[in-house]
XYZ file of C-alpha atoms in Angstrom:
682
model
C 37.382 121.518 -78.236
C 34.035 123.128 -78.747
C 32.781 122.991 -82.268
C 30.484 126.103 -82.105
C 30.094 128.805 -79.639
C 27.565 131.657 -79.330
C 28.486 135.127 -78.340
C 25.773 136.766 -76.146
C 26.828 140.356 -76.980
C 27.233 142.913 -79.646
C 29.644 145.491 -80.939
C 33.428 145.343 -80.640
C 33.539 142.656 -77.965
C 31.521 140.293 -79.998
C 33.795 140.896 -82.933
C 36.851 140.442 -80.749
C 35.585 137.004 -79.529
C 34.780 135.953 -83.175
C 38.390 136.649 -84.146
C 39.771 134.247 -81.612
C 37.190 131.575 -82.162
C 38.089 131.706 -86.038
C 41.809 131.322 -85.044
C 40.978 128.309 -83.034
C 38.751 126.897 -85.696
C 35.548 127.207 -83.694
C 32.228 128.237 -85.521
C 30.562 131.230 -84.283
C 26.908 132.401 -83.746
C 26.092 136.052 -83.313
C 22.723 137.343 -81.801
C 21.267 140.708 -82.799
C 18.322 143.218 -82.004
C 16.657 145.333 -84.677
C 19.121 148.063 -84.319
C 22.010 145.656 -85.037
C 20.509 143.977 -87.963
C 23.353 145.252 -90.241
C 26.124 145.298 -87.364
C 29.740 144.204 -88.098
C 29.433 141.160 -85.506
C 26.467 139.896 -87.400
C 28.424 139.987 -90.623
C 31.501 138.415 -89.137
C 29.778 135.370 -87.388
C 29.083 132.094 -89.127
C 25.351 132.261 -88.207
C 23.269 135.040 -86.679
C 19.995 134.839 -84.720
C 17.521 137.881 -84.324
C 16.460 138.040 -80.638
C 14.094 141.205 -80.357
C 13.626 144.904 -80.424
C 16.463 147.525 -80.092
C 16.234 148.107 -76.309
C 18.648 145.829 -74.423
C 16.068 145.066 -72.051
C 13.947 143.490 -74.609
C 16.756 141.662 -76.435
C 20.337 141.285 -75.278
C 19.581 140.818 -71.604
C 16.505 138.622 -72.068
C 17.705 135.162 -70.891
C 14.924 133.204 -72.602
C 15.724 134.689 -75.971
C 19.432 133.875 -75.661
C 18.510 130.375 -74.647
C 16.208 129.934 -77.609
C 19.073 131.201 -79.914
C 21.289 128.411 -78.396
C 18.651 125.688 -78.892
C 18.091 126.893 -82.328
C 21.775 126.752 -83.485
C 23.129 123.941 -81.304
C 25.981 126.054 -79.761
C 27.984 124.060 -77.121
C 29.239 127.211 -75.253
C 28.343 130.773 -74.795
C 30.784 133.696 -74.409
C 29.007 136.667 -72.784
C 31.532 139.419 -73.590
C 31.164 142.279 -70.935
C 28.034 143.987 -69.807
C 24.640 142.682 -70.517
C 24.410 138.996 -69.078
C 28.241 138.563 -68.356
C 27.844 138.746 -64.684
C 24.349 137.541 -64.375
C 24.193 134.423 -62.152
C 20.760 133.273 -63.476
C 22.191 133.271 -66.902
C 25.002 131.141 -65.889
C 22.610 128.795 -63.929
C 20.223 128.485 -67.117
C 23.261 127.426 -69.304
C 24.221 124.852 -66.791
C 20.776 123.438 -66.779
C 20.710 123.292 -70.493
C 24.036 121.398 -70.494
C 25.773 124.380 -72.230
C 29.252 125.606 -71.209
C 29.533 129.083 -69.785
C 32.843 130.831 -70.888
C 33.155 132.540 -67.591
C 33.362 131.755 -63.908
C 31.140 129.509 -61.866
C 27.799 130.997 -60.952
C 28.704 131.024 -57.288
C 31.725 133.263 -58.048
C 29.561 135.459 -60.132
C 26.964 135.736 -57.133
C 29.753 136.392 -54.627
C 31.800 138.764 -56.545
C 29.404 140.250 -58.927
C 27.642 141.841 -55.854
C 29.775 144.674 -54.811
C 28.318 144.508 -51.115
C 28.990 140.679 -50.733
C 32.305 141.006 -52.456
C 33.502 143.600 -50.011
C 32.678 141.386 -47.118
C 34.439 138.372 -48.690
C 37.388 140.458 -49.521
C 37.603 141.630 -45.905
C 37.605 138.091 -44.793
C 40.304 137.130 -47.190
C 42.576 139.801 -45.811
C 42.167 142.270 -48.674
C 42.322 145.951 -47.778
C 38.958 147.622 -48.393
C 37.683 151.161 -48.366
C 35.475 152.305 -45.408
C 31.785 152.622 -46.090
C 28.231 151.241 -45.559
C 27.695 147.854 -47.072
C 23.986 147.519 -46.311
C 21.186 148.176 -48.686
C 19.845 151.702 -48.725
C 15.952 152.232 -48.852
C 15.735 155.721 -50.192
C 17.315 159.049 -50.785
C 16.884 160.258 -47.310
C 18.581 157.347 -45.714
C 21.310 157.829 -48.441
C 21.861 161.330 -47.054
C 22.001 160.116 -43.474
C 24.566 157.323 -44.286
C 26.692 159.707 -46.367
C 26.997 162.099 -43.382
C 28.061 159.181 -41.299
C 30.682 158.049 -43.594
C 31.774 161.614 -44.156
C 31.845 163.591 -47.519
C 32.893 163.036 -50.258
C 31.165 159.624 -50.803
C 30.778 157.440 -53.836
C 27.146 156.179 -54.422
C 27.476 152.893 -56.392
C 24.917 150.453 -57.828
C 25.660 147.031 -56.329
C 25.258 145.199 -59.695
C 26.947 148.218 -61.453
C 29.782 148.357 -63.989
C 31.181 150.575 -66.749
C 30.573 153.778 -64.833
C 26.743 152.948 -64.725
C 25.040 153.793 -61.514
C 27.941 155.789 -60.117
C 27.843 159.279 -58.453
C 30.256 161.176 -56.269
C 28.496 163.312 -53.708
C 30.108 166.227 -51.858
C 26.958 167.453 -49.968
C 23.441 166.338 -48.968
C 21.861 167.747 -52.260
C 24.277 165.802 -54.497
C 23.878 162.685 -52.240
C 19.938 162.866 -52.630
C 20.105 163.433 -56.576
C 23.024 160.891 -56.821
C 21.084 158.208 -55.168
C 17.966 158.701 -57.488
C 19.903 158.973 -60.641
C 22.279 155.854 -59.601
C 19.212 153.854 -58.760
C 17.531 154.624 -61.960
C 20.543 153.747 -64.087
C 21.055 150.560 -62.323
C 17.464 149.355 -62.792
C 17.634 150.181 -66.357
C 21.039 148.789 -67.152
C 21.198 145.732 -64.831
C 17.610 145.084 -63.622
C 18.888 145.606 -60.084
C 18.469 148.857 -58.168
C 20.409 148.131 -55.036
C 22.672 150.981 -53.932
C 25.511 151.280 -51.396
C 27.884 154.014 -50.300
C 31.587 154.149 -49.525
C 34.123 156.820 -48.582
C 35.580 158.460 -51.822
C 39.341 158.583 -51.675
C 40.545 161.776 -52.989
C 43.385 161.840 -55.630
C 43.264 158.177 -56.062
C 44.682 156.027 -58.937
C 42.630 153.267 -60.333
C 44.713 150.159 -60.748
C 43.487 146.770 -61.477
C 44.966 143.221 -61.516
C 43.963 140.769 -64.367
C 43.608 137.119 -62.954
C 43.315 133.955 -64.745
C 42.287 130.563 -63.110
C 41.423 127.181 -64.383
C 39.125 124.430 -62.773
C 42.140 122.407 -61.573
C 43.338 124.952 -58.825
C 45.678 126.860 -60.936
C 45.336 130.712 -60.707
C 47.825 133.507 -61.770
C 47.864 137.259 -62.159
C 48.991 138.834 -65.404
C 49.978 142.045 -63.785
C 48.322 145.444 -63.729
C 46.520 148.047 -65.767
C 46.425 151.705 -64.842
C 42.939 153.041 -65.463
C 43.095 156.440 -63.859
C 42.027 158.670 -66.913
C 38.314 158.493 -66.304
C 35.397 160.742 -67.061
C 32.164 160.231 -65.040
C 33.618 156.937 -63.552
C 34.138 155.728 -67.072
C 37.522 154.645 -68.068
C 38.769 156.603 -71.116
C 42.595 155.738 -71.332
C 44.356 152.625 -69.983
C 47.874 151.461 -69.964
C 49.824 148.387 -68.857
C 51.933 148.264 -66.700
C 51.290 151.164 -64.325
C 53.867 153.783 -64.463
C 53.284 154.317 -60.570
C 53.702 150.796 -59.246
C 57.016 149.300 -57.964
C 57.598 145.549 -58.048
C 56.796 145.015 -54.341
C 53.320 146.746 -54.614
C 52.728 145.008 -57.853
C 53.551 141.534 -56.236
C 51.273 142.271 -53.124
C 48.380 143.401 -55.230
C 48.714 140.486 -57.443
C 48.985 137.833 -54.595
C 46.022 139.316 -52.842
C 44.078 139.187 -56.096
C 44.793 135.512 -56.538
C 43.966 134.943 -52.984
C 40.613 136.443 -53.425
C 39.956 134.490 -56.623
C 40.723 131.187 -54.964
C 38.471 132.211 -51.930
C 35.402 131.992 -54.295
C 36.649 128.996 -56.320
C 37.117 131.262 -59.322
C 37.781 129.960 -62.984
C 38.268 131.949 -66.068
C 39.409 135.495 -66.555
C 38.492 138.101 -64.030
C 39.740 141.487 -62.704
C 40.254 142.788 -59.259
C 40.090 146.534 -59.071
C 41.953 148.776 -56.426
C 42.127 152.364 -55.754
C 45.683 153.378 -54.799
C 46.740 156.419 -52.893
C 49.808 158.595 -53.257
C 51.777 156.403 -50.775
C 51.003 153.216 -52.622
C 48.450 152.072 -50.153
C 45.812 150.057 -52.185
C 42.151 149.302 -51.265
C 39.833 146.803 -52.890
C 37.026 148.180 -54.958
C 35.354 145.114 -56.705
C 35.842 142.133 -58.645
C 34.689 142.020 -62.308
C 33.911 138.339 -63.124
C 34.236 138.760 -66.858
C 36.517 139.851 -69.439
C 37.378 143.693 -69.094
C 37.081 146.304 -71.919
C 40.606 147.067 -71.504
C 42.109 143.589 -71.781
C 44.071 144.212 -74.904
C 46.797 146.030 -73.176
C 47.382 143.103 -70.917
C 47.367 140.759 -73.947
C 49.952 143.063 -75.499
C 52.522 143.021 -72.628
C 52.196 139.264 -71.912
C 51.522 137.624 -75.276
C 48.461 135.847 -73.697
C 45.207 135.721 -75.616
C 42.799 135.847 -72.863
C 39.648 135.089 -74.875
C 41.528 131.909 -76.011
C 42.286 130.868 -72.445
C 38.876 131.629 -71.348
C 37.465 129.140 -73.813
C 40.118 126.483 -73.065
C 39.461 126.904 -69.360
C 35.667 126.459 -69.978
C 36.711 123.307 -72.016
C 38.393 122.105 -68.652
C 41.887 122.512 -69.849
C 44.689 123.470 -67.499
C 46.541 126.832 -67.697
C 49.710 126.250 -69.827
C 51.793 128.546 -67.711
C 52.729 129.302 -64.323
C 53.231 132.589 -62.364
C 57.008 132.675 -63.158
C 56.379 132.595 -66.827
C 54.357 135.778 -66.897
C 56.817 138.548 -67.474
C 56.245 142.178 -68.517
C 57.323 142.880 -72.043
C 57.228 146.391 -73.103
C 54.461 148.987 -72.785
C 50.886 149.063 -74.090
C 48.303 151.933 -74.244
C 44.602 151.913 -75.070
C 42.442 154.883 -76.122
C 38.625 154.342 -76.003
C 36.967 156.100 -79.011
C 33.632 157.179 -77.921
C 30.683 158.722 -79.729
C 30.811 161.685 -77.396
C 31.351 165.230 -78.485
C 34.200 166.766 -76.487
C 33.267 170.264 -77.425
C 29.684 169.711 -75.855
C 31.192 168.308 -72.548
C 31.321 164.877 -73.892
C 27.598 164.402 -74.585
C 26.597 161.473 -76.508
C 26.409 161.744 -80.283
C 24.644 159.351 -82.591
C 24.123 159.019 -86.365
C 25.834 157.441 -89.474
C 29.665 157.163 -89.846
C 30.057 158.805 -93.126
C 33.746 158.105 -92.824
C 35.528 155.637 -90.678
C 39.223 154.868 -91.445
C 41.308 153.506 -88.649
C 45.061 153.371 -88.884
C 46.574 150.232 -90.224
C 47.047 147.580 -87.687
C 50.573 146.230 -87.082
C 51.058 143.014 -84.995
C 52.775 142.960 -81.686
C 56.439 143.435 -81.325
C 59.128 140.877 -80.191
C 56.809 138.922 -77.654
C 58.692 136.667 -75.319
C 57.314 133.081 -75.682
C 56.824 130.555 -72.941
C 55.857 127.089 -74.209
C 52.950 127.054 -76.675
C 50.774 129.691 -75.127
C 51.809 132.598 -77.211
C 50.428 132.889 -80.756
C 53.930 132.955 -82.413
C 52.420 133.921 -85.823
C 51.672 137.317 -84.269
C 55.148 138.034 -83.077
C 56.868 140.651 -85.282
C 60.263 142.364 -85.210
C 58.490 145.752 -85.599
C 59.533 148.422 -83.016
C 55.764 149.407 -82.269
C 52.433 147.806 -82.596
C 49.064 149.232 -83.564
C 45.759 147.304 -82.664
C 42.147 148.361 -83.130
C 39.270 146.401 -81.686
C 35.989 147.676 -83.071
C 32.430 146.808 -84.028
C 31.614 149.594 -86.517
C 32.223 150.291 -90.231
C 32.062 153.058 -92.680
C 28.339 153.699 -93.448
C 27.185 152.106 -90.111
C 25.060 153.869 -87.541
C 25.880 154.674 -83.847
C 22.687 153.813 -82.235
C 21.158 155.540 -79.113
C 20.285 152.275 -77.584
C 23.651 151.134 -76.539
C 27.173 152.071 -75.104
C 28.839 155.045 -77.111
C 32.102 153.154 -77.757
C 33.289 153.129 -81.401
C 36.682 151.505 -81.074
C 39.558 150.771 -78.826
C 42.840 151.934 -80.273
C 45.905 150.432 -78.742
C 49.641 150.795 -79.375
C 52.570 148.660 -77.837
C 56.347 149.730 -77.753
C 59.184 148.752 -75.790
C 59.024 151.789 -73.552
C 56.132 153.995 -72.231
C 57.267 157.133 -74.098
C 57.558 155.127 -77.353
C 54.025 153.698 -76.847
C 52.774 157.270 -76.118
C 54.267 158.632 -79.332
C 52.924 155.627 -81.257
C 49.479 156.454 -79.874
C 49.856 160.155 -80.987
C 50.574 159.186 -84.538
C 47.806 156.435 -84.689
C 45.202 159.095 -83.318
C 46.211 161.439 -85.918
C 45.674 158.975 -88.548
C 42.256 157.758 -87.352
C 39.485 159.221 -89.532
C 35.988 159.431 -88.177
C 33.218 161.760 -89.684
C 29.602 162.050 -89.347
C 29.276 162.216 -85.581
C 30.784 163.909 -82.693
C 33.675 161.820 -81.122
C 36.540 162.266 -78.555
C 39.553 161.651 -80.918
C 40.591 165.293 -80.460
C 40.532 164.990 -76.600
C 42.381 161.619 -76.681
C 45.186 163.294 -78.725
C 45.324 166.250 -76.477
C 45.817 163.882 -73.480
C 48.771 162.160 -75.240
C 50.551 165.534 -75.193
C 49.620 166.637 -71.845
C 52.653 167.158 -69.586
C 51.022 165.373 -66.568
C 50.013 162.321 -68.540
C 53.551 162.090 -70.428
C 55.143 162.119 -66.830
C 52.847 159.481 -65.422
C 51.533 161.941 -62.710
C 47.773 161.101 -62.988
C 44.887 160.190 -60.842
C 41.065 159.482 -61.409
C 40.602 163.342 -61.076
C 42.913 164.183 -64.001
C 40.113 165.137 -66.468
C 38.187 167.136 -63.844
C 41.380 168.872 -62.771
C 42.989 169.674 -66.230
C 39.772 170.324 -68.137
C 37.466 171.933 -65.533
C 35.733 173.955 -68.195
C 35.398 171.046 -70.635
C 37.587 170.488 -73.617
C 37.949 173.344 -75.954
C 40.559 172.036 -78.156
C 44.359 171.758 -77.863
C 46.718 174.770 -78.160
C 49.798 173.927 -80.170
C 53.252 175.605 -79.220
C 54.524 178.073 -81.570
C 57.166 175.820 -83.240
C 54.398 173.284 -84.008
C 52.185 175.975 -85.520
C 55.101 176.973 -87.722
C 55.488 173.372 -88.785
C 51.769 173.325 -89.795
C 51.845 176.692 -91.419
C 54.804 175.399 -93.608
C 52.972 172.259 -94.503
C 49.747 174.265 -95.282
C 51.630 176.676 -97.649
C 53.172 173.693 -99.319
C 49.855 172.067 -99.712
C 48.168 175.256 -100.951
C 50.838 175.712 -103.543
C 50.138 172.311 -104.854
C 46.472 173.044 -105.097
C 47.112 176.415 -106.786
C 49.444 174.838 -109.362
C 46.675 172.367 -110.257
C 44.290 175.314 -110.570
C 46.578 177.194 -112.859
C 46.381 174.170 -115.215
C 42.616 174.191 -115.758
C 41.453 173.891 -119.298
C 39.367 176.220 -121.385
C 41.050 179.430 -119.960
C 40.728 182.837 -121.897
C 43.772 183.874 -123.735
C 46.167 186.230 -121.865
C 44.794 185.123 -118.584
C 47.668 182.933 -117.288
C 47.758 182.531 -113.519
C 51.163 182.673 -111.741
C 51.827 181.182 -108.429
C 53.802 183.540 -106.361
C 56.276 182.921 -103.610
C 54.981 185.192 -100.851
C 51.946 184.234 -98.809
C 50.331 184.849 -95.260
C 49.266 181.644 -93.385
C 46.490 182.476 -90.753
C 45.721 179.862 -88.225
C 45.097 179.817 -84.411
C 44.618 183.576 -84.400
C 48.148 184.151 -85.620
C 49.367 185.416 -89.003
C 52.469 183.920 -90.303
C 54.129 185.258 -93.456
C 56.035 182.748 -95.413
C 58.055 182.604 -98.593
C 57.963 179.179 -100.455
C 60.107 178.026 -103.121
C 59.810 174.540 -104.723
C 61.712 172.054 -106.593
C 60.973 168.565 -107.848
C 61.572 166.824 -104.317
C 59.468 169.264 -102.426
C 59.298 172.898 -101.133
C 61.506 175.092 -98.873
C 59.422 177.443 -96.605
C 60.988 180.429 -95.018
C 59.361 181.647 -91.809
C 61.008 184.526 -90.262
C 64.768 183.434 -90.039
C 63.779 179.855 -90.064
C 63.969 177.459 -93.188
C 61.803 174.484 -93.078
C 62.007 171.652 -95.711
C 58.603 170.155 -96.679
C 58.254 166.940 -98.532
C 54.952 165.137 -99.044
C 52.952 163.147 -101.730
C 49.831 164.760 -100.640
C 47.296 165.689 -103.545
C 44.205 167.920 -103.405
C 41.140 165.863 -102.475
C 43.064 163.459 -100.249
C 41.613 163.569 -96.406
C 44.790 162.575 -94.745
C 48.250 164.131 -95.238
C 51.457 162.431 -94.239
C 54.187 165.158 -94.567
C 57.809 165.276 -93.517
C 58.876 168.786 -92.124
C 62.457 169.041 -91.578
C 62.665 165.160 -91.408
C 59.980 164.856 -88.702
C 56.671 163.357 -89.610
C 53.376 165.440 -89.490
C 50.075 163.672 -89.895
C 46.985 165.808 -90.383
C 43.362 165.350 -91.340
C 42.532 167.714 -94.161
C 39.221 169.144 -95.390
C 38.760 172.161 -97.894
C 38.003 175.419 -96.378
C 37.755 178.923 -98.179
C 41.243 179.936 -99.137
C 42.777 177.127 -97.282
C 42.157 174.085 -95.208
C 40.526 172.722 -92.029
C 43.553 170.842 -90.468
C 43.114 168.439 -87.426
C 46.115 167.244 -85.432
C 47.325 166.534 -81.922
C 43.815 167.627 -80.573
C 43.855 170.949 -82.416
C 41.245 171.967 -85.029
C 42.685 174.565 -87.150
C 40.867 176.481 -89.863
C 43.898 177.650 -91.938
C 43.681 180.207 -94.568
C 46.588 180.689 -97.077
C 46.357 184.085 -98.764
C 48.415 186.666 -100.666
C 49.750 189.438 -98.420
C 47.126 191.964 -99.862
C 44.252 189.581 -99.494
C 45.226 188.858 -95.889
C 45.497 192.588 -95.248
C 41.871 193.071 -96.575
C 40.598 190.054 -94.652
C 41.501 191.746 -91.484
C 38.951 194.517 -91.983
C 36.019 192.029 -92.446
C 33.491 191.899 -89.542
C 33.366 188.848 -87.277
C 29.983 186.875 -87.474
C 28.602 186.532 -84.065
C 26.659 183.394 -82.922
C 22.976 183.643 -82.115
C 21.838 184.430 -78.635
C 20.461 181.276 -76.939
C 20.763 182.585 -73.373
C 16.788 182.415 -72.919
C 16.524 178.772 -73.859
C 17.494 175.544 -72.357
C 18.519 173.450 -75.371
C 18.910 169.719 -75.467
C 22.633 169.197 -75.518
C 22.574 165.653 -77.171
C 19.884 163.172 -78.833
C 18.143 161.493 -75.955
C 14.923 160.798 -74.017
C 13.300 163.173 -71.582
C 13.248 161.370 -68.198
C 11.979 164.297 -66.016
C 10.976 167.914 -66.131
C 11.650 169.571 -62.821
C 9.761 172.909 -63.214
C 6.653 174.274 -64.599
C 5.848 177.546 -66.512
C 6.094 180.470 -64.165
C 8.679 178.765 -61.742
C 11.540 180.838 -60.457
C 14.715 179.087 -60.850
C 18.042 179.465 -59.161
C 21.642 179.042 -60.629
C 22.629 175.414 -60.385
C 18.901 174.113 -59.818
C 18.158 170.826 -61.707
C 15.662 171.679 -64.728
C 15.474 168.322 -66.564
C 16.882 164.906 -66.916
C 17.749 163.445 -70.338
C 18.824 159.862 -70.794
C 21.200 158.941 -73.725
C 23.110 155.852 -74.335
C 22.115 154.368 -70.859
C 23.268 157.374 -69.008
C 21.222 159.969 -67.262
C 22.213 163.656 -67.466
C 20.804 166.320 -65.314
C 20.447 169.738 -66.853
C 20.946 172.706 -64.626
C 19.973 176.442 -64.490
C 23.065 178.593 -65.560
C 21.535 181.614 -63.816
C 18.589 182.957 -61.696
C 15.377 183.296 -64.056
C 11.783 182.500 -64.507
C 10.443 179.722 -66.659
C 8.260 180.992 -69.544
C 7.339 178.025 -71.525
C 7.956 174.319 -71.211
C 8.198 172.667 -74.727
C 8.527 168.971 -73.871
C 7.354 166.290 -71.467
C 8.796 162.996 -70.037
C 8.927 160.242 -72.608
C 9.586 162.399 -75.608
C 12.715 162.014 -77.733
C 14.744 165.154 -78.497
C 17.442 166.031 -81.085
C 20.485 168.163 -80.453
C 19.522 171.841 -79.731
C 15.759 170.998 -79.536
C 14.189 173.504 -77.091
C 13.479 172.082 -73.682
C 12.499 175.280 -71.785
C 12.223 178.941 -72.683
C 12.927 181.715 -70.009
C 11.622 185.253 -69.657
């Protein structure tokens, strides 16, 4: 086996590879840019080599710098992770020339499948169903518009070398096709160094389902079942699960066998993923093949017991697969939630900064996995009913950089059934504490409670359909609000008792904690009566009596509370006369007041936010790519005003109404903070 491998990547995937290498007794080498000098993957690796400035195109995707790090450390093999150089044919060839093993597929397979245009042609020849479209190269935006009309709207504009949602746009008309082509080409050039674009028909209401394949160099190839990846935003996956709640056994088998046939057609070896779109009638169409490890690979590992990173390393070392297709059964259900540094209350715009608090839920190893020979890590098998896994590349006090992908962590849960896995995810998300930046935890929590998601009735349009105005926070049902109110009253009583015991009080000024309170939350006032004993509190709400038991103390940021025997997990912050409580996607400023104080509070005037209607504000930290207007220009509703780049994605800012530009406050190339003024209108 290899003695030392280098991980040509960063963040959570670098940490993930290091964990398996450590388990296998293999030494690891990390590479890092200026921005990642103090990153977690650098701390975890046995060695670390600095490879250049912060931008990826000056460090992580510069082949010569990676090759120099290999020579410097004597690494025998390289794992590329995903993104960066993972699907770069020239990188694989450079390693081969150097006599260093590439922990990935042969360069020929990368070339054939990594190019979306070529891969579709090969898929057609292999008998795989493909989506109608134009597979030739497109010269400019006007040609893109012409082709889009020939294919028929809506169309998907995609970068040939793209991945991870980069370089992808949906166009419903000529204007969107023109703008989408330019943005896709720019993103593709910046992210992959390849600006080739193609167009295909966009299948409405599709599901995105992918098949994990694994092949060795001895002609063996298997599929490890499917992953449902339909919960997406801007073509970027947000929540994945395995297996799919939609497929039947016959469709699963057909998709798996076609995926294996495609892999064999290009002489594939290593882990890879064949992606399909599936319509409501279970017709499936080939999208692309990713010749690398997928971001969402943990859910496959959880339902099969296969460590995919370990198998990639063993295949690269020329070992045979230790299992056959008949050994690979689906065991239980797994769900992955991608925690992104994106503010859901600002339409999921990127957020950067320091993680002032980062406390993920405790990890619990996988449940009763079925073993088959020696290929399951038996030490990880537990008798627990559910499992929690968190793959991350950050730590408390670290920074989220503007230079890379906004992913913070991948939180996974496993359980024997889908509903149990969903419930485990609900509790794990409520326990996940992240402060200092905007993040999508509230949105992920809300999805777990959404009836469509719970029923499995989803498509790639789920987020656009269910949150057309963006995410404004979850609305809890009345019964749940009453549970929260009971918990808040009990917590406030604990804090009040502590305050009555303060030392240095004046004589004859004893404070007494009463029984009657009014809890205000979510625009509602809930009168409560609370009585306490040594074991907990009993809270009367109307005719309902709720028993509250907890060991929470003032100052603790996470509260685990039992309300009528059912668990309630809330993130807790102090607020005037109460708390800020966060759970299940809801953010509740909760006041607990005496009845007279609540009566007087109703008379207080509401503070109105400032009027910013005459300004175009920068919605996220980023770089100005383009300003489309000048002072004095009249703009129409929906007109593109500026383009801001953040975390490798371009964002076009549009006019909300008809107006005239008074002042342009910035220019291309400038870096802006959140709410910096870009334009001022008359």
